CSV table of C-alpha atoms in Angstrom, one decimal:
chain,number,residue,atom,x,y,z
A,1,UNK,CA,175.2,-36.0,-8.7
A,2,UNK,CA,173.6,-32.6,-7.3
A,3,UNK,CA,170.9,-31.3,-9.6
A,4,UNK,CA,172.1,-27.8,-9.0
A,5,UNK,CA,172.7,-25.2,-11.9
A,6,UNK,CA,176.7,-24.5,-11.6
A,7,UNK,CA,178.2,-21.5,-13.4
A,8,UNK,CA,180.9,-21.9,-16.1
A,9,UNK,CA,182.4,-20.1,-19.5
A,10,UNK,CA,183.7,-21.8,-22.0
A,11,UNK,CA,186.6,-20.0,-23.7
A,12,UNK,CA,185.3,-17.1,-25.9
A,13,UNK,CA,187.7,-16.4,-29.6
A,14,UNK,CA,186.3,-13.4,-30.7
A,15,UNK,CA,182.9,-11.4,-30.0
A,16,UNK,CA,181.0,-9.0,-31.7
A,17,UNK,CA,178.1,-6.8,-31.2
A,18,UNK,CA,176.3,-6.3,-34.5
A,19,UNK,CA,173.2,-4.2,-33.1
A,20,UNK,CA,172.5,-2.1,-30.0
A,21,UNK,CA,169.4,-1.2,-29.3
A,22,UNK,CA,167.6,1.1,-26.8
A,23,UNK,CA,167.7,-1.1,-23.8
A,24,UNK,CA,169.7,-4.5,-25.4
A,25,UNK,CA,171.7,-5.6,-27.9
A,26,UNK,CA,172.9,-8.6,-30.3
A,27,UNK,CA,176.3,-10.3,-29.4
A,28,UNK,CA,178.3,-12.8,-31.8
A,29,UNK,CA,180.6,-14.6,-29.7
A,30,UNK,CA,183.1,-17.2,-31.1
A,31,UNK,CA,183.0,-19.9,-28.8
A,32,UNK,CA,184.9,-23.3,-28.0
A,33,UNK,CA,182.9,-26.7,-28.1
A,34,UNK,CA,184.5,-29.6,-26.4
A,35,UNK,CA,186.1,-31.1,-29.4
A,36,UNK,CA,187.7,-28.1,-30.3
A,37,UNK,CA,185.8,-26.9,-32.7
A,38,UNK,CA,184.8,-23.1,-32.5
A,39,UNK,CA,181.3,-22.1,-33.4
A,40,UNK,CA,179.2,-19.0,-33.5
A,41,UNK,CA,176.3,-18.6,-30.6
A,42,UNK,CA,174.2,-15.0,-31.5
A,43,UNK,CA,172.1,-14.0,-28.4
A,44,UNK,CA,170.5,-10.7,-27.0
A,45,UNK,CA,172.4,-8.7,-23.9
A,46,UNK,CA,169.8,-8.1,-22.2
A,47,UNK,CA,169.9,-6.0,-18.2
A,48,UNK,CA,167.6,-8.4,-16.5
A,49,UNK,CA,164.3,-7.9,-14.9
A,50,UNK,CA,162.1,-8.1,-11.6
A,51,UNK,CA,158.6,-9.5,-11.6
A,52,UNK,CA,155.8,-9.6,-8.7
A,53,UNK,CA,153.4,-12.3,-8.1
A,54,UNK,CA,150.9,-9.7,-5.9
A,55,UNK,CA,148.8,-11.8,-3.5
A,56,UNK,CA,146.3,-9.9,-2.1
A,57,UNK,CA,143.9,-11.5,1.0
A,58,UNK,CA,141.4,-13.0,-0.7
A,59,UNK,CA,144.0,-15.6,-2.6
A,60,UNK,CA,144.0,-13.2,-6.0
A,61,UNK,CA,146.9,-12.1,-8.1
A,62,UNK,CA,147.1,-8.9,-9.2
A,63,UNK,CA,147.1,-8.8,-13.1
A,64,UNK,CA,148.0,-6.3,-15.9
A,65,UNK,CA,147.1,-7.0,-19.6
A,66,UNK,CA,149.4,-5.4,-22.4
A,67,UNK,CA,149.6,-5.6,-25.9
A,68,UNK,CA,153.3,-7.9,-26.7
A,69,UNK,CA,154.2,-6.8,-30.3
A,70,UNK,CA,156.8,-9.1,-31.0
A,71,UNK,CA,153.9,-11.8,-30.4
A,72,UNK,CA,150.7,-10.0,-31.7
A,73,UNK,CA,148.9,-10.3,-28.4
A,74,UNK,CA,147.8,-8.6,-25.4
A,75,UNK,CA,148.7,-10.8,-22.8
A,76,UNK,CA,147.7,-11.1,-19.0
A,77,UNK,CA,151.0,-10.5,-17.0
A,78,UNK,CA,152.1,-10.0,-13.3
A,79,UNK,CA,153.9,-6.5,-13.0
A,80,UNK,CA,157.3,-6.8,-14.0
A,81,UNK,CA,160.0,-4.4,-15.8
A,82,UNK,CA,163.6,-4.0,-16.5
A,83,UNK,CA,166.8,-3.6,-14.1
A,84,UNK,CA,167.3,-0.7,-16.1
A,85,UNK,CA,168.5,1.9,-13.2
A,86,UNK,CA,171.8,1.3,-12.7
A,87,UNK,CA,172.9,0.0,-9.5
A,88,UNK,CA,169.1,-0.1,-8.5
A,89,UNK,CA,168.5,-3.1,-6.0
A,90,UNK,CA,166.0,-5.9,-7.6
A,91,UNK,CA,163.7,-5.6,-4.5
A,92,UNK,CA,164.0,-1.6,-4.7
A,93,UNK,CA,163.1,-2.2,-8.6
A,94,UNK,CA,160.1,-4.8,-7.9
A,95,UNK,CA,158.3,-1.8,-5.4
A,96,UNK,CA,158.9,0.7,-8.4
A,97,UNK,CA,157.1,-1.9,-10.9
A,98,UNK,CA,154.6,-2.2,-8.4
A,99,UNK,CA,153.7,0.9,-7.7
A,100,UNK,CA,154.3,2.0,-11.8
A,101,UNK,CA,152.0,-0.2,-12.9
A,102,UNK,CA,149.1,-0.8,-10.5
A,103,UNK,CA,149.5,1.8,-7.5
A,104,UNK,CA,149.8,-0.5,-5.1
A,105,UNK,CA,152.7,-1.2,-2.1
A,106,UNK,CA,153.1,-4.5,-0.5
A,107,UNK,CA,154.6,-4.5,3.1
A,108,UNK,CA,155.7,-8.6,2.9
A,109,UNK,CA,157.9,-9.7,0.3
A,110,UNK,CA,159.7,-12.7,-0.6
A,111,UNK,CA,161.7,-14.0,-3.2
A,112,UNK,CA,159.5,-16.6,-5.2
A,113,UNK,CA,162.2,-17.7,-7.7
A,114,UNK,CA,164.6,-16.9,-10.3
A,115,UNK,CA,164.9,-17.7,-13.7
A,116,UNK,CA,166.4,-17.2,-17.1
A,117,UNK,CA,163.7,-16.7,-19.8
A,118,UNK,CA,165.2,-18.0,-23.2
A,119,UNK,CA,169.0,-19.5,-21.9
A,120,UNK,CA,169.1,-20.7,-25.5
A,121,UNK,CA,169.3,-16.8,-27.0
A,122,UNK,CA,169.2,-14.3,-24.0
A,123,UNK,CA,171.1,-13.9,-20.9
A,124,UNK,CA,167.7,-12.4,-19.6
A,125,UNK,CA,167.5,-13.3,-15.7
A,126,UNK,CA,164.5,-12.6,-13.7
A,127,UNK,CA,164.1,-12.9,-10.4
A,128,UNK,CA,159.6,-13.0,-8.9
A,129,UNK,CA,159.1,-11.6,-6.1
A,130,UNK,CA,155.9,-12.8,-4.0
A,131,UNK,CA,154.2,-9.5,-2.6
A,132,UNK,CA,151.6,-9.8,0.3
A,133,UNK,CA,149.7,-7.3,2.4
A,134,UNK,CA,149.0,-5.1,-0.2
A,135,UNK,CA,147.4,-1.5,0.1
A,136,UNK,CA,147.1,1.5,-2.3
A,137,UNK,CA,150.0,3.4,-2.6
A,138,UNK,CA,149.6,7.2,-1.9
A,139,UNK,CA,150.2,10.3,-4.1
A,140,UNK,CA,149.7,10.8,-7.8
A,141,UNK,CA,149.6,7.5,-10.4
A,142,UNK,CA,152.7,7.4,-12.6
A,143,UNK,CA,151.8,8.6,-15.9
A,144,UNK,CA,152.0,5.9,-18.5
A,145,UNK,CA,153.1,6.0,-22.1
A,146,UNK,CA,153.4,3.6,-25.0
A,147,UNK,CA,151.4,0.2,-24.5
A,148,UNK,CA,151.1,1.0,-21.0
A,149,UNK,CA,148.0,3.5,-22.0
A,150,UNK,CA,145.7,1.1,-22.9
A,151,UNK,CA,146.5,-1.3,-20.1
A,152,UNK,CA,144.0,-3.3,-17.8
A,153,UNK,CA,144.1,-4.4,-14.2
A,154,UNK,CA,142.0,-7.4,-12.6
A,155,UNK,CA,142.7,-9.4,-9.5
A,156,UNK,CA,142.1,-13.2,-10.0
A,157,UNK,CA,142.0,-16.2,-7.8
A,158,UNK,CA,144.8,-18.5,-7.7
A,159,UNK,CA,142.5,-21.6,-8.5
A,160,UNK,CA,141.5,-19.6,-11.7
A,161,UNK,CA,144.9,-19.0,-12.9
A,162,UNK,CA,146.3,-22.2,-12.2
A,163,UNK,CA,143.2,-23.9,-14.6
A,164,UNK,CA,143.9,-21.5,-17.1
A,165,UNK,CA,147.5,-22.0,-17.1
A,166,UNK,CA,147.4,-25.4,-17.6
A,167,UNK,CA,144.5,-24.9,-20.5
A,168,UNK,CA,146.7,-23.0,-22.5
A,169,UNK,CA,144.8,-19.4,-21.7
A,170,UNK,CA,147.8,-17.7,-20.4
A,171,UNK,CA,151.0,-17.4,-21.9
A,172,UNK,CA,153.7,-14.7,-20.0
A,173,UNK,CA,156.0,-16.7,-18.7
A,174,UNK,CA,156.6,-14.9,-15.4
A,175,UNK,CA,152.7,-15.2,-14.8
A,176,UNK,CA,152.9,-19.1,-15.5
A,177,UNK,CA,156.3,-19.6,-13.5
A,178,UNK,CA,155.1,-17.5,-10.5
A,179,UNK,CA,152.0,-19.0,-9.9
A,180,UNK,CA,153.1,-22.7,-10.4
A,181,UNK,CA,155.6,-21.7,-7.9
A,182,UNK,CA,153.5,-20.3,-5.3
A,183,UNK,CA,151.2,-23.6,-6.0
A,184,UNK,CA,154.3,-25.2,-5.4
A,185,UNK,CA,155.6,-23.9,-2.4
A,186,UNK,CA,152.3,-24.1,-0.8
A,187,UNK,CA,152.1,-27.5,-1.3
A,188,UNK,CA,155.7,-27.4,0.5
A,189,UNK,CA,157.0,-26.0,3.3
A,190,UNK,CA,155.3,-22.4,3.2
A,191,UNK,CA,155.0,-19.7,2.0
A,192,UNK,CA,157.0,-18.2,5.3
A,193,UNK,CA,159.7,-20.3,4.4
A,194,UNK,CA,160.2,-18.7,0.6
A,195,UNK,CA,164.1,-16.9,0.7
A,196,UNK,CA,164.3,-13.1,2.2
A,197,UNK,CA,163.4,-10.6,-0.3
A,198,UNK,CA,167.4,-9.7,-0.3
A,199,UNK,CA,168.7,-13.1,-0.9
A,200,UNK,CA,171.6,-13.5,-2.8
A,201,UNK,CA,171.1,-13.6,-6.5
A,202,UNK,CA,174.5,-14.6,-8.6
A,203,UNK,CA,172.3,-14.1,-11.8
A,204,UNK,CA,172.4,-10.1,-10.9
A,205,UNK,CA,174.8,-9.0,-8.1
A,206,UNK,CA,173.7,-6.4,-5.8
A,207,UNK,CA,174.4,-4.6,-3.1
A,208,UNK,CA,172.8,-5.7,-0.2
């Protein structure tokens, strides 16, 4: 047996889509189980999105904090937003984040991993980006709105957030995934060895 995520639909009756929102929406899809039986699975449509784990040369990842309503916190995140340009290449899309949210360009990136957030409810799939040899970016900071305005950078040490992360401090999933990964991967072959910043991603066809 290969421990390898394979792709596969199972036949699909009827579908629905009770709510659209601004940037997803709600789908009711009658599906087929095994035995025949036909069942209704409600999950949120959702465009996918790019995060970067930001490493700069003294071992610290760059952070953003931003109020989460749907979970009543303000949570320490990596930077990380929607694939909502359409036809925008995820790497392309991980340099806007960057740049959006912190002012800062990276002139090494990776792919760190992919992943879908909540498989059970969303077809959210993310793909972190690992970012090295970072600078400020030049010209004028993009002008925030919404949560964004009352938003907080820091850099912290990789030691720091791995402790936390495993106290229970720190919640985002793309921060926990990404630096567990990087742990991870260090511990492996290298970070040198992490895929090309354009590998394939079957999650989120692009153009190359």
């Amino acid at each position: 047996m290969t421990i390898k995520d394979t792709p596969e639909e199972w036949e699909i009756r009827a579908t629905d889509t009770p709510f659209t929102g601004n940037k997803t929406s709600v789908r009711t899809d009658d599906v087929v189980m095994p035995d025949g039986s036909v069942v209704h699975r409600d999950y949120q449509v959702h465009p996918g999105s790019v995060a970067v784990l930001a490493l700069d040369e003294e071992d610290r990842v760059l952070l953003i904090n931003q109020y989460r309503h749907p979970v009543r916190h303000k949570l320490w995140e990596i930077p990380a937003g929607l694939l909502d340009v359409p036809g925008e290449n995820p790497l392309h899309a991980a340099q806007r984040e960057l740049y959006e949210e912190a002012h800062v360009k990276a002139e090494d990136w990776r792919v760190l991993t992919d992943v879908y957030t909540t498989p059970g409810g969303c077809d959210e799939a993310v793909r972190i980006f690992l970012a090295r040899g970072l600078s400020d970016a030049e010209g004028e900071r993009f002008a925030a709105e919404h949560e964004e305005t009352d938003m907080q950078h820091a850099r912290v040490p990789v030691e720091e957030l791995v402790r936390r992360v495993l106290a229970g401090d720190l919640h985002n999933n793309c921060l926990v995934v990404g630096v567990l990964s990087l742990v991870a991967a260090r511990a492996g072959d290298g970070l040198d060895a992490l895929r090309p910043a354009d590998a394939p991603w079957p999650a989120r066809p692009f153009a190359s």
